[in-house]
mmCIF file of C-alpha atoms and ligand atoms in Angstrom:
data_model
loop_
_atom_site.group_PDB
_atom_site.id
_atom_site.type_symbol
_atom_site.label_atom_id
_atom_site.label_comp_id
_atom_site.label_asym_id
_atom_site.label_seq_id
_atom_site.Cartn_x
_atom_site.Cartn_y
_atom_site.Cartn_z
ATOM 1 C CA MET A 90 0.258 -25.989 -20.724
ATOM 2 C CA LYS A 91 -1.686 -28.796 -19.076
ATOM 3 C CA PRO A 92 -5.071 -27.808 -17.633
ATOM 4 C CA TYR A 93 -5.000 -26.882 -13.959
ATOM 5 C CA LEU A 94 -7.182 -29.344 -12.078
ATOM 6 C CA LEU A 95 -8.069 -26.886 -9.312
ATOM 7 C CA ASP A 96 -9.720 -24.547 -11.824
ATOM 8 C CA LEU A 97 -12.425 -27.171 -12.302
ATOM 9 C CA HIS A 98 -15.698 -27.231 -10.419
ATOM 10 C CA PRO A 99 -16.214 -30.644 -8.720
ATOM 11 C CA ASP A 100 -18.909 -31.451 -11.308
ATOM 12 C CA GLN A 101 -16.280 -31.137 -14.043
ATOM 13 C CA TYR A 102 -13.714 -33.457 -12.489
ATOM 14 C CA PRO A 103 -12.330 -36.198 -14.705
ATOM 15 C CA LEU A 104 -12.862 -39.923 -14.069
ATOM 16 C CA SER A 105 -16.205 -41.384 -13.155
ATOM 17 C CA GLY A 106 -17.941 -43.236 -10.393
ATOM 18 C CA TYR A 107 -15.959 -44.093 -7.305
ATOM 19 C CA ARG A 108 -12.624 -43.247 -8.958
ATOM 20 C CA ARG A 109 -13.825 -39.687 -9.383
ATOM 21 C CA ASN A 110 -14.908 -39.582 -5.745
ATOM 22 C CA GLN A 111 -11.511 -40.867 -4.692
ATOM 23 C CA LEU A 112 -9.806 -38.138 -6.696
ATOM 24 C CA LEU A 113 -12.050 -35.422 -5.197
ATOM 25 C CA GLU A 114 -11.400 -36.810 -1.747
ATOM 26 C CA TRP A 115 -7.632 -36.669 -2.213
ATOM 27 C CA VAL A 116 -7.755 -33.137 -3.515
ATOM 28 C CA PHE A 117 -10.252 -31.508 -1.151
ATOM 29 C CA LYS A 118 -10.610 -33.690 1.937
ATOM 30 C CA ARG A 119 -7.044 -34.949 2.308
ATOM 31 C CA GLY A 120 -5.449 -32.012 0.537
ATOM 32 C CA VAL A 121 -2.497 -33.864 -1.002
ATOM 33 C CA GLY A 122 -0.135 -31.942 -3.237
ATOM 34 C CA SER A 123 0.645 -34.585 -5.867
ATOM 35 C CA PHE A 124 -1.031 -37.339 -7.853
ATOM 36 C CA GLY A 125 1.687 -39.739 -6.696
ATOM 37 C CA GLU A 126 0.290 -39.674 -3.144
ATOM 38 C CA MET A 127 -3.170 -40.853 -4.214
ATOM 39 C CA ASP A 128 -2.335 -44.413 -3.354
ATOM 40 C CA ASN A 129 -5.755 -45.985 -3.708
ATOM 41 C CA LEU A 130 -5.730 -45.062 -7.399
ATOM 42 C CA PRO A 131 -3.988 -47.546 -9.723
ATOM 43 C CA LYS A 132 -0.529 -46.437 -10.777
ATOM 44 C CA ALA A 133 -1.572 -46.240 -14.446
ATOM 45 C CA LEU A 134 -4.409 -43.886 -13.556
ATOM 46 C CA ARG A 135 -2.122 -41.687 -11.498
ATOM 47 C CA ASP A 136 0.262 -41.537 -14.440
ATOM 48 C CA ASP A 137 -2.585 -40.529 -16.755
ATOM 49 C CA LEU A 138 -3.627 -37.756 -14.400
ATOM 50 C CA GLU A 139 -0.034 -36.604 -14.093
ATOM 51 C CA ARG A 140 0.217 -36.489 -17.882
ATOM 52 C CA ASP A 141 -3.064 -34.663 -18.417
ATOM 53 C CA TYR A 142 -3.347 -32.235 -15.482
ATOM 54 C CA ARG A 143 -1.351 -30.029 -13.232
ATOM 55 C CA LEU A 144 -2.227 -29.897 -9.567
ATOM 56 C CA SER A 145 -0.317 -26.768 -8.598
ATOM 57 C CA ALA A 146 0.030 -23.246 -9.967
ATOM 58 C CA PHE A 147 2.722 -22.275 -7.476
ATOM 59 C CA SER A 148 6.399 -22.349 -8.331
ATOM 60 C CA LYS A 149 7.561 -21.176 -4.914
ATOM 61 C CA VAL A 150 6.050 -20.439 -1.507
ATOM 62 C CA GLU A 151 7.525 -18.409 1.318
ATOM 63 C CA THR A 152 6.060 -18.531 4.794
ATOM 64 C CA PHE A 153 6.139 -15.694 7.328
ATOM 65 C CA PRO A 154 4.878 -16.628 10.767
ATOM 66 C CA SER A 155 3.693 -13.854 13.041
ATOM 67 C CA SER A 156 4.147 -13.796 16.809
ATOM 68 C CA ASP A 157 0.364 -13.915 17.281
ATOM 69 C CA GLY A 158 0.097 -17.328 15.616
ATOM 70 C CA SER A 159 -1.014 -16.205 12.178
ATOM 71 C CA THR A 160 1.037 -17.053 9.102
ATOM 72 C CA LYS A 161 1.429 -15.132 5.885
ATOM 73 C CA TYR A 162 1.986 -17.168 2.722
ATOM 74 C CA LEU A 163 3.711 -15.488 -0.184
ATOM 75 C CA TYR A 164 2.883 -17.490 -3.293
ATOM 76 C CA THR A 165 4.863 -17.199 -6.512
ATOM 77 C CA LEU A 166 2.776 -18.220 -9.522
ATOM 78 C CA LEU A 167 4.002 -19.991 -12.633
ATOM 79 C CA ASP A 168 4.385 -16.696 -14.498
ATOM 80 C CA GLY A 169 6.531 -15.340 -11.661
ATOM 81 C CA ARG A 170 3.858 -13.031 -10.267
ATOM 82 C CA GLN A 171 3.162 -13.080 -6.569
ATOM 83 C CA MET A 172 0.229 -12.830 -4.193
ATOM 84 C CA GLU A 173 -0.510 -13.609 -0.587
ATOM 85 C CA ALA A 174 -2.833 -15.336 1.832
ATOM 86 C CA VAL A 175 -2.979 -15.188 5.624
ATOM 87 C CA LEU A 176 -3.965 -18.047 7.909
ATOM 88 C CA MET A 177 -5.255 -17.106 11.347
ATOM 89 C CA PRO A 178 -5.759 -19.911 13.832
ATOM 90 C CA TYR A 179 -8.048 -18.912 16.686
ATOM 91 C CA ALA A 180 -8.923 -21.118 19.615
ATOM 92 C CA ASP A 181 -12.368 -21.941 18.282
ATOM 93 C CA ARG A 182 -11.952 -21.496 14.536
ATOM 94 C CA THR A 183 -9.331 -21.152 11.854
ATOM 95 C CA THR A 184 -9.781 -18.390 9.304
ATOM 96 C CA ILE A 185 -8.011 -17.832 6.019
ATOM 97 C CA CYS A 186 -7.809 -14.561 4.139
ATOM 98 C CA VAL A 187 -7.334 -15.112 0.399
ATOM 99 C CA SER A 188 -6.363 -12.948 -2.578
ATOM 100 C CA THR A 189 -8.316 -12.731 -5.820
ATOM 101 C CA MET A 190 -5.779 -10.716 -7.810
ATOM 102 C CA VAL A 191 -2.124 -9.920 -8.082
ATOM 103 C CA GLY A 192 -2.207 -6.273 -6.962
ATOM 104 C CA CYS A 193 -5.416 -4.285 -7.370
ATOM 105 C CA PRO A 194 -6.638 -1.712 -9.883
ATOM 106 C CA ALA A 195 -8.862 0.154 -7.407
ATOM 107 C CA GLY A 196 -5.995 2.172 -5.949
ATOM 108 C CA CYS A 197 -7.370 3.038 -2.498
ATOM 109 C CA SER A 198 -4.836 5.414 -1.029
ATOM 110 C CA PHE A 199 -4.584 3.831 2.443
ATOM 111 C CA CYS A 200 -4.058 0.301 1.084
ATOM 112 C CA ALA A 201 -0.614 -1.100 0.299
ATOM 113 C CA THR A 202 -2.068 -3.427 -2.351
ATOM 114 C CA GLY A 203 -3.696 -0.457 -4.045
ATOM 115 C CA LYS A 204 -0.309 1.225 -4.359
ATOM 116 C CA LEU A 205 0.986 -1.761 -6.335
ATOM 117 C CA GLY A 206 -1.442 -1.291 -9.168
ATOM 118 C CA PHE A 207 -3.016 -4.135 -11.080
ATOM 119 C CA GLY A 208 -1.025 -7.248 -11.960
ATOM 120 C CA ARG A 209 -3.623 -9.725 -13.116
ATOM 121 C CA ASN A 210 -6.673 -11.670 -12.040
ATOM 122 C CA LEU A 211 -6.197 -14.980 -10.270
ATOM 123 C CA SER A 212 -7.928 -18.035 -11.677
ATOM 124 C CA ALA A 213 -10.414 -19.919 -9.495
ATOM 125 C CA GLY A 214 -7.836 -22.634 -8.862
ATOM 126 C CA GLU A 215 -5.226 -20.098 -7.812
ATOM 127 C CA VAL A 216 -7.665 -18.947 -5.137
ATOM 128 C CA ILE A 217 -8.469 -22.508 -4.026
ATOM 129 C CA GLU A 218 -4.826 -23.574 -3.900
ATOM 130 C CA GLN A 219 -4.089 -20.808 -1.365
ATOM 131 C CA ILE A 220 -6.338 -22.715 1.050
ATOM 132 C CA LEU A 221 -5.104 -26.203 0.170
ATOM 133 C CA TYR A 222 -1.462 -25.210 0.458
ATOM 134 C CA ALA A 223 -1.899 -23.452 3.801
ATOM 135 C CA ALA A 224 -3.733 -26.454 5.260
ATOM 136 C CA ARG A 225 -0.993 -28.814 4.094
ATOM 137 C CA ASP A 226 1.662 -26.557 5.539
ATOM 138 C CA GLN A 227 -0.112 -26.505 8.905
ATOM 139 C CA GLY A 228 -0.574 -30.259 8.871
ATOM 140 C CA ILE A 229 -4.363 -29.954 9.001
ATOM 141 C CA ALA A 230 -7.116 -31.147 6.688
ATOM 142 C CA PRO A 231 -8.481 -28.429 4.378
ATOM 143 C CA GLY A 232 -11.853 -28.873 6.096
ATOM 144 C CA ALA A 233 -10.348 -27.639 9.368
ATOM 145 C CA ILE A 234 -10.214 -24.166 7.818
ATOM 146 C CA ARG A 235 -13.844 -23.291 8.338
ATOM 147 C CA ASN A 236 -13.867 -19.538 7.869
ATOM 148 C CA LEU A 237 -12.776 -17.685 4.808
ATOM 149 C CA VAL A 238 -12.607 -14.018 3.949
ATOM 150 C CA PHE A 239 -11.961 -12.579 0.495
ATOM 151 C CA MET A 240 -9.923 -9.777 2.031
ATOM 152 C CA GLY A 241 -6.456 -10.357 0.630
ATOM 153 C CA MET A 242 -5.057 -8.676 -2.451
ATOM 154 C CA GLY A 243 -7.471 -7.532 -5.080
ATOM 155 C CA GLU A 244 -11.086 -6.583 -5.608
ATOM 156 C CA PRO A 245 -13.098 -9.815 -5.862
ATOM 157 C CA LEU A 246 -16.002 -8.248 -7.752
ATOM 158 C CA LEU A 247 -13.659 -7.010 -10.491
ATOM 159 C CA ASN A 248 -12.622 -10.643 -10.967
ATOM 160 C CA TYR A 249 -16.233 -11.676 -10.768
ATOM 161 C CA ASP A 250 -16.399 -14.970 -12.658
ATOM 162 C CA ASN A 251 -13.287 -16.539 -11.178
ATOM 163 C CA THR A 252 -14.222 -15.409 -7.669
ATOM 164 C CA LEU A 253 -17.654 -16.934 -8.055
ATOM 165 C CA THR A 254 -16.262 -20.196 -9.395
ATOM 166 C CA ALA A 255 -13.853 -20.296 -6.446
ATOM 167 C CA ALA A 256 -16.755 -19.676 -4.050
ATOM 168 C CA ARG A 257 -18.735 -22.503 -5.642
ATOM 169 C CA ILE A 258 -15.782 -24.888 -5.252
ATOM 170 C CA MET A 259 -15.426 -23.813 -1.607
ATOM 171 C CA LEU A 260 -19.087 -24.406 -0.890
ATOM 172 C CA HIS A 261 -19.676 -27.607 -2.883
ATOM 173 C CA GLU A 262 -19.924 -30.689 -0.703
ATOM 174 C CA ASP A 263 -17.477 -32.560 -2.944
ATOM 175 C CA GLY A 264 -15.219 -29.500 -2.889
ATOM 176 C CA LEU A 265 -14.185 -27.828 0.356
ATOM 177 C CA GLY A 266 -17.671 -28.136 1.813
ATOM 178 C CA MET A 267 -17.584 -24.757 3.540
ATOM 179 C CA SER A 268 -20.696 -23.116 4.922
ATOM 180 C CA GLN A 269 -22.017 -19.990 3.185
ATOM 181 C CA ARG A 270 -22.305 -18.303 6.562
ATOM 182 C CA ARG A 271 -18.574 -18.645 7.052
ATOM 183 C CA VAL A 272 -17.441 -17.170 3.762
ATOM 184 C CA THR A 273 -17.241 -13.371 3.569
ATOM 185 C CA LEU A 274 -16.645 -11.415 0.409
ATOM 186 C CA SER A 275 -15.281 -7.915 0.916
ATOM 187 C CA THR A 276 -15.733 -5.346 -1.837
ATOM 188 C CA VAL A 277 -14.736 -1.742 -2.372
ATOM 189 C CA GLY A 278 -18.405 -1.153 -3.245
ATOM 190 C CA LEU A 279 -19.492 -1.814 -6.832
ATOM 191 C CA PRO A 280 -23.301 -1.555 -6.970
ATOM 192 C CA LYS A 281 -23.902 -3.381 -10.250
ATOM 193 C CA GLN A 282 -21.818 -6.370 -9.236
ATOM 194 C CA ILE A 283 -23.341 -6.456 -5.736
ATOM 195 C CA VAL A 284 -26.824 -6.662 -7.228
ATOM 196 C CA LYS A 285 -25.656 -9.345 -9.658
ATOM 197 C CA LEU A 286 -24.144 -11.302 -6.784
ATOM 198 C CA ALA A 287 -27.453 -11.072 -4.935
ATOM 199 C CA GLY A 288 -29.019 -13.069 -7.758
ATOM 200 C CA GLU A 289 -26.498 -15.924 -7.713
ATOM 201 C CA ASP A 290 -26.986 -19.409 -6.332
ATOM 202 C CA VAL A 291 -24.359 -18.736 -3.664
ATOM 203 C CA THR A 292 -25.140 -16.205 -0.949
ATOM 204 C CA VAL A 293 -21.969 -15.561 0.956
ATOM 205 C CA LYS A 294 -21.689 -12.864 3.586
ATOM 206 C CA LEU A 295 -21.012 -9.446 2.141
ATOM 207 C CA ALA A 296 -18.701 -6.808 3.575
ATOM 208 C CA ILE A 297 -18.542 -3.380 1.967
ATOM 209 C CA SER A 298 -15.573 -1.078 2.359
ATOM 210 C CA LEU A 299 -17.422 2.156 2.983
ATOM 211 C CA HIS A 300 -14.731 4.011 4.951
ATOM 212 C CA ALA A 301 -16.550 7.351 4.818
ATOM 213 C CA PRO A 302 -20.188 8.476 5.100
ATOM 214 C CA ASP A 303 -19.763 11.596 2.939
ATOM 215 C CA GLU A 304 -18.906 11.657 -0.763
ATOM 216 C CA GLU A 305 -16.228 14.297 -0.421
ATOM 217 C CA THR A 306 -14.120 12.291 2.019
ATOM 218 C CA ARG A 307 -14.757 8.990 0.283
ATOM 219 C CA LYS A 308 -13.546 10.401 -3.035
ATOM 220 C CA THR A 309 -10.276 11.511 -1.495
ATOM 221 C CA ILE A 310 -9.370 7.973 -0.374
ATOM 222 C CA ILE A 311 -11.192 5.609 -2.771
ATOM 223 C CA PRO A 312 -10.871 6.362 -6.506
ATOM 224 C CA THR A 313 -13.908 4.209 -7.413
ATOM 225 C CA ALA A 314 -16.031 6.606 -5.326
ATOM 226 C CA HIS A 315 -15.948 8.951 -8.318
ATOM 227 C CA ALA A 316 -17.924 6.384 -10.277
ATOM 228 C CA HIS A 317 -20.157 4.955 -7.549
ATOM 229 C CA THR A 318 -22.058 7.041 -5.015
ATOM 230 C CA ILE A 319 -22.617 6.047 -1.411
ATOM 231 C CA HIS A 320 -26.338 6.166 -2.149
ATOM 232 C CA GLY A 321 -25.908 3.672 -4.997
ATOM 233 C CA ILE A 322 -23.801 1.376 -2.831
ATOM 234 C CA LEU A 323 -26.367 1.423 -0.016
ATOM 235 C CA GLU A 324 -29.189 0.673 -2.449
ATOM 236 C CA ALA A 325 -27.228 -2.349 -3.675
ATOM 237 C CA ALA A 326 -26.514 -3.386 -0.071
ATOM 238 C CA ARG A 327 -30.237 -3.219 0.684
ATOM 239 C CA GLU A 328 -30.945 -5.446 -2.288
ATOM 240 C CA TYR A 329 -28.283 -7.915 -1.172
ATOM 241 C CA GLN A 330 -29.657 -7.892 2.350
ATOM 242 C CA ARG A 331 -33.206 -8.430 1.115
ATOM 243 C CA ARG A 332 -32.318 -11.347 -1.135
ATOM 244 C CA SER A 333 -29.720 -13.066 1.018
ATOM 245 C CA LYS A 334 -31.406 -12.340 4.346
ATOM 246 C CA ARG A 335 -27.939 -11.682 5.682
ATOM 247 C CA ARG A 336 -26.661 -8.777 7.705
ATOM 248 C CA VAL A 337 -24.307 -6.659 5.569
ATOM 249 C CA THR A 338 -21.039 -5.566 7.154
ATOM 250 C CA PHE A 339 -19.611 -2.114 6.507
ATOM 251 C CA GLU A 340 -15.872 -1.857 6.932
ATOM 252 C CA TYR A 341 -14.495 1.420 8.150
ATOM 253 C CA ALA A 342 -10.730 1.933 8.388
ATOM 254 C CA MET A 343 -10.049 4.561 11.050
ATOM 255 C CA LEU A 344 -7.777 7.148 9.448
ATOM 256 C CA SER A 345 -6.695 9.931 11.746
ATOM 257 C CA GLY A 346 -8.035 13.330 10.718
ATOM 258 C CA VAL A 347 -9.608 11.941 7.547
ATOM 259 C CA ASN A 348 -12.781 10.007 8.324
ATOM 260 C CA ASP A 349 -12.835 9.866 12.112
ATOM 261 C CA ALA A 350 -14.672 13.094 13.021
ATOM 262 C CA LEU A 351 -17.601 12.577 15.333
ATOM 263 C CA TRP A 352 -20.016 14.158 12.836
ATOM 264 C CA GLN A 353 -18.967 11.387 10.463
ATOM 265 C CA ALA A 354 -20.041 8.799 13.024
ATOM 266 C CA GLU A 355 -23.413 10.566 13.294
ATOM 267 C CA LEU A 356 -23.771 10.719 9.529
ATOM 268 C CA LEU A 357 -22.846 7.036 9.219
ATOM 269 C CA ALA A 358 -25.537 6.151 11.754
ATOM 270 C CA ASP A 359 -28.077 8.191 9.741
ATOM 271 C CA LEU A 360 -27.126 6.376 6.548
ATOM 272 C CA LEU A 361 -27.439 2.895 8.005
ATOM 273 C CA LYS A 362 -30.751 3.475 9.754
ATOM 274 C CA GLY A 363 -33.190 0.749 8.784
ATOM 275 C CA LEU A 364 -30.602 -1.467 7.117
ATOM 276 C CA ILE A 365 -29.736 -4.746 8.851
ATOM 277 C CA SER A 366 -26.050 -4.077 9.079
ATOM 278 C CA HIS A 367 -22.952 -4.181 11.185
ATOM 279 C CA VAL A 368 -20.062 -1.719 11.255
ATOM 280 C CA ASN A 369 -16.537 -3.016 11.584
ATOM 281 C CA LEU A 370 -14.076 -0.312 12.632
ATOM 282 C CA ILE A 371 -10.532 -1.211 11.547
ATOM 283 C CA PRO A 372 -7.620 0.699 13.053
ATOM 284 C CA MET A 373 -5.468 1.687 10.063
ATOM 285 C CA ASN A 374 -2.590 -0.750 9.657
ATOM 286 C CA ALA A 375 0.664 0.999 8.916
ATOM 287 C CA TRP A 376 2.897 0.227 5.946
ATOM 288 C CA ALA A 377 6.074 1.869 4.714
ATOM 289 C CA GLY A 378 5.266 4.987 2.731
ATOM 290 C CA ALA A 379 1.622 5.269 3.825
ATOM 291 C CA ASP A 380 0.249 8.805 3.973
ATOM 292 C CA PHE A 381 -2.152 7.939 6.795
ATOM 293 C CA THR A 382 -2.002 7.048 10.446
ATOM 294 C CA SER A 383 -4.561 5.282 12.574
ATOM 295 C CA SER A 384 -7.023 7.183 14.704
ATOM 296 C CA SER A 385 -6.196 7.117 18.397
ATOM 297 C CA GLU A 386 -7.744 4.509 20.676
ATOM 298 C CA SER A 387 -9.805 7.215 22.360
ATOM 299 C CA ARG A 388 -11.139 8.509 19.033
ATOM 300 C CA ILE A 389 -12.012 4.983 17.897
ATOM 301 C CA GLN A 390 -13.859 4.511 21.197
ATOM 302 C CA ALA A 391 -15.745 7.805 20.792
ATOM 303 C CA PHE A 392 -16.720 6.857 17.226
ATOM 304 C CA TYR A 393 -17.819 3.454 18.448
ATOM 305 C CA ASP A 394 -19.859 4.948 21.285
ATOM 306 C CA ILE A 395 -21.817 7.165 18.897
ATOM 307 C CA LEU A 396 -22.723 4.262 16.631
ATOM 308 C CA GLU A 397 -23.646 2.102 19.577
ATOM 309 C CA ALA A 398 -25.795 4.808 21.135
ATOM 310 C CA ARG A 399 -27.581 5.174 17.809
ATOM 311 C CA GLY A 400 -28.373 1.446 17.775
ATOM 312 C CA ILE A 401 -25.935 0.456 15.031
ATOM 313 C CA PRO A 402 -24.207 -2.891 15.753
ATOM 314 C CA VAL A 403 -20.497 -2.136 15.778
ATOM 315 C CA SER A 404 -17.217 -3.876 16.543
ATOM 316 C CA VAL A 405 -13.524 -3.075 16.304
ATOM 317 C CA ARG A 406 -11.408 -5.430 14.222
ATOM 318 C CA ARG A 407 -8.087 -6.176 15.798
ATOM 319 C CA SER A 408 -6.029 -7.132 12.776
ATOM 320 C CA ARG A 409 -3.776 -10.095 13.186
ATOM 321 C CA GLY A 410 -0.338 -10.627 11.764
ATOM 322 C CA ARG A 411 0.844 -7.023 11.844
ATOM 323 C CA ASP A 412 4.446 -7.971 12.574
ATOM 324 C CA ALA A 413 4.471 -10.281 9.539
ATOM 325 C CA GLY A 414 3.032 -7.606 7.262
ATOM 326 C CA ALA A 415 -0.077 -9.730 7.081
ATOM 327 C CA ALA A 416 -2.747 -7.412 8.450
ATOM 328 C CA CYS A 417 -5.537 -5.829 6.382
ATOM 329 C CA GLY A 418 -4.107 -3.476 3.810
ATOM 330 C CA GLN A 419 -0.515 -4.546 4.362
ATOM 331 C CA LEU A 420 -0.452 -7.176 1.658
ATOM 332 C CA ALA A 421 1.951 -5.845 -0.898
ATOM 333 C CA LEU A 422 4.598 -8.493 -1.247
ATOM 334 C CA LYS A 423 6.624 -6.909 1.496
ATOM 335 C CA ARG A 424 8.701 -9.124 3.642
ATOM 336 C CA PRO A 425 8.283 -8.406 7.330
ATOM 337 C CA ASP A 426 11.907 -7.309 7.445
ATOM 338 C CA GLY A 427 10.936 -4.469 5.124
ATOM 339 C CA ARG A 428 12.729 -5.894 2.100
ATOM 340 C CA SER A 429 10.493 -5.864 -0.898
ATOM 341 C CA SER A 430 10.128 -9.045 -2.918
ATOM 342 C CA GLU A 431 11.924 -9.060 -6.245
ATOM 343 C CA ILE A 432 8.797 -9.125 -8.315
ATOM 344 C CA SER A 433 6.223 -6.367 -8.244
ATOM 345 C CA ALA A 434 2.615 -6.690 -9.266
ATOM 346 C CA ALA A 435 2.444 -4.255 -12.109
HETATM 347 N N1 SAH B 164 -10.726 -5.164 -2.239
HETATM 348 C C1 SAH B 164 -11.598 -5.554 -1.198
HETATM 349 C C2 SAH B 164 -11.031 -6.628 -0.310
HETATM 350 C C3 SAH B 164 -9.592 -6.539 0.107
HETATM 351 S S1 SAH B 164 -9.151 -5.308 1.244
HETATM 352 C C4 SAH B 164 -12.024 -4.350 -0.384
HETATM 353 O O1 SAH B 164 -11.441 -3.283 -0.555
HETATM 354 O O2 SAH B 164 -12.955 -4.483 0.396
HETATM 355 C C5 SAH B 164 -9.816 -5.872 2.819
HETATM 356 C C6 SAH B 164 -10.152 -4.742 3.784
HETATM 357 O O3 SAH B 164 -8.964 -4.123 4.295
HETATM 358 C C7 SAH B 164 -10.956 -3.621 3.116
HETATM 359 O O4 SAH B 164 -12.006 -3.192 3.958
HETATM 360 C C8 SAH B 164 -9.910 -2.556 2.985
HETATM 361 O O5 SAH B 164 -10.476 -1.290 2.836
HETATM 362 C C9 SAH B 164 -9.140 -2.719 4.254
HETATM 363 N N2 SAH B 164 -7.846 -2.030 4.271
HETATM 364 C C10 SAH B 164 -7.057 -1.725 3.218
HETATM 365 N N3 SAH B 164 -5.930 -1.099 3.645
HETATM 366 C C11 SAH B 164 -6.022 -1.015 4.985
HETATM 367 C C12 SAH B 164 -5.148 -0.494 5.994
HETATM 368 N N4 SAH B 164 -3.965 0.028 5.705
HETATM 369 N N5 SAH B 164 -5.548 -0.595 7.282
HETATM 370 C C13 SAH B 164 -6.730 -1.156 7.596
HETATM 371 N N6 SAH B 164 -7.584 -1.686 6.692
HETATM 372 C C14 SAH B 164 -7.237 -1.606 5.393
HETATM 373 FE FE1 SF4 B 165 -8.058 -2.855 -3.817
HETATM 374 FE FE2 SF4 B 165 -9.451 -3.312 -1.569
HETATM 375 FE FE3 SF4 B 165 -6.940 -2.307 -1.444
HETATM 376 FE FE4 SF4 B 165 -8.938 -0.783 -2.365
HETATM 377 S S1 SF4 B 165 -8.715 -1.622 -0.287
HETATM 378 S S2 SF4 B 165 -6.915 -1.008 -3.305
HETATM 379 S S3 SF4 B 165 -10.189 -2.282 -3.439
HETATM 380 S S4 SF4 B 165 -7.521 -4.325 -2.199
#
């Protein structure tokens, strides 16, 4: 198969001089979907590019708009596997949530993607194209999507190299030119990879899916907790914080009767003392067949109040796109009408 242009870092792009700049501009600034549209390149050059490279890894795209303005994109890849991205336009900023894998091997029990199992890693270009396609579909320039979260399907730090290449393409000025402060990588909590990431040339914002302050509870909902202790994760978070100088976010899905006891809020506050952090409480998003329900509004408030009183910065994430099956943890190739897509991840 022809090489996939979007897998390349801007420094590796073909052509030279101003022709190369024109090509980069078409791909990342204008976001066109075909070489044929690059009309300031000579026809012969466009034909050469067409012969030597492919510009898309998607064979089919389905779009599911939500009543709150967000849109879920269901991308079918050339091998028939599928993954999703969610675009969320807000008044002051547009955010995209991208996938790094088809499915996920981590198997968190409250997450619909985890239930799918592992399909495969996405290439860097397959991550980048999620952004380019969504921008084109919305009729906006790729640069209008200023905020990005690695919170779709998959565990980015288990697809480390491709995720990092994708991040570099996002941040490069000849690529998408995004700001490091506006790119957030969310991980289930893998200490070795977090420390490695802290040493990279890119320092994106880090979010860690803690979801419980005690080992016993964490092990019941997150299989990787058997391999990685909370202590180890917090040590790695400290290292990331120290090197990146960025506040680390801890994500905490509120699961009724599982991790929402008030002593758990107290314990969480103890754990985070002294760390420049932020806690993001996420009401559990429902999906068909889930064994969990969200904590009540009053319990979320009580949990919040404890953290706040203890001086821990805290917020509640109101997930968007719930009616399109596009909210956190709902990404599992389900159509909003409940019909499952033909192709499963595993
Ligand atoms: N694999 C990474 C990133 C993708 S998941 C990670 O786990 O961090 C993005 C966020 O959604 C994570 O914090 C994840 O724990 C959370 N999440 C998963 N299922 C959820 C659900 N049903 N309701 C609310 N949040 C959920
Ligand atoms: Fe994978 Fe994250 Fe879902 Fe866990 S929460 S199964 S790590 S996508």
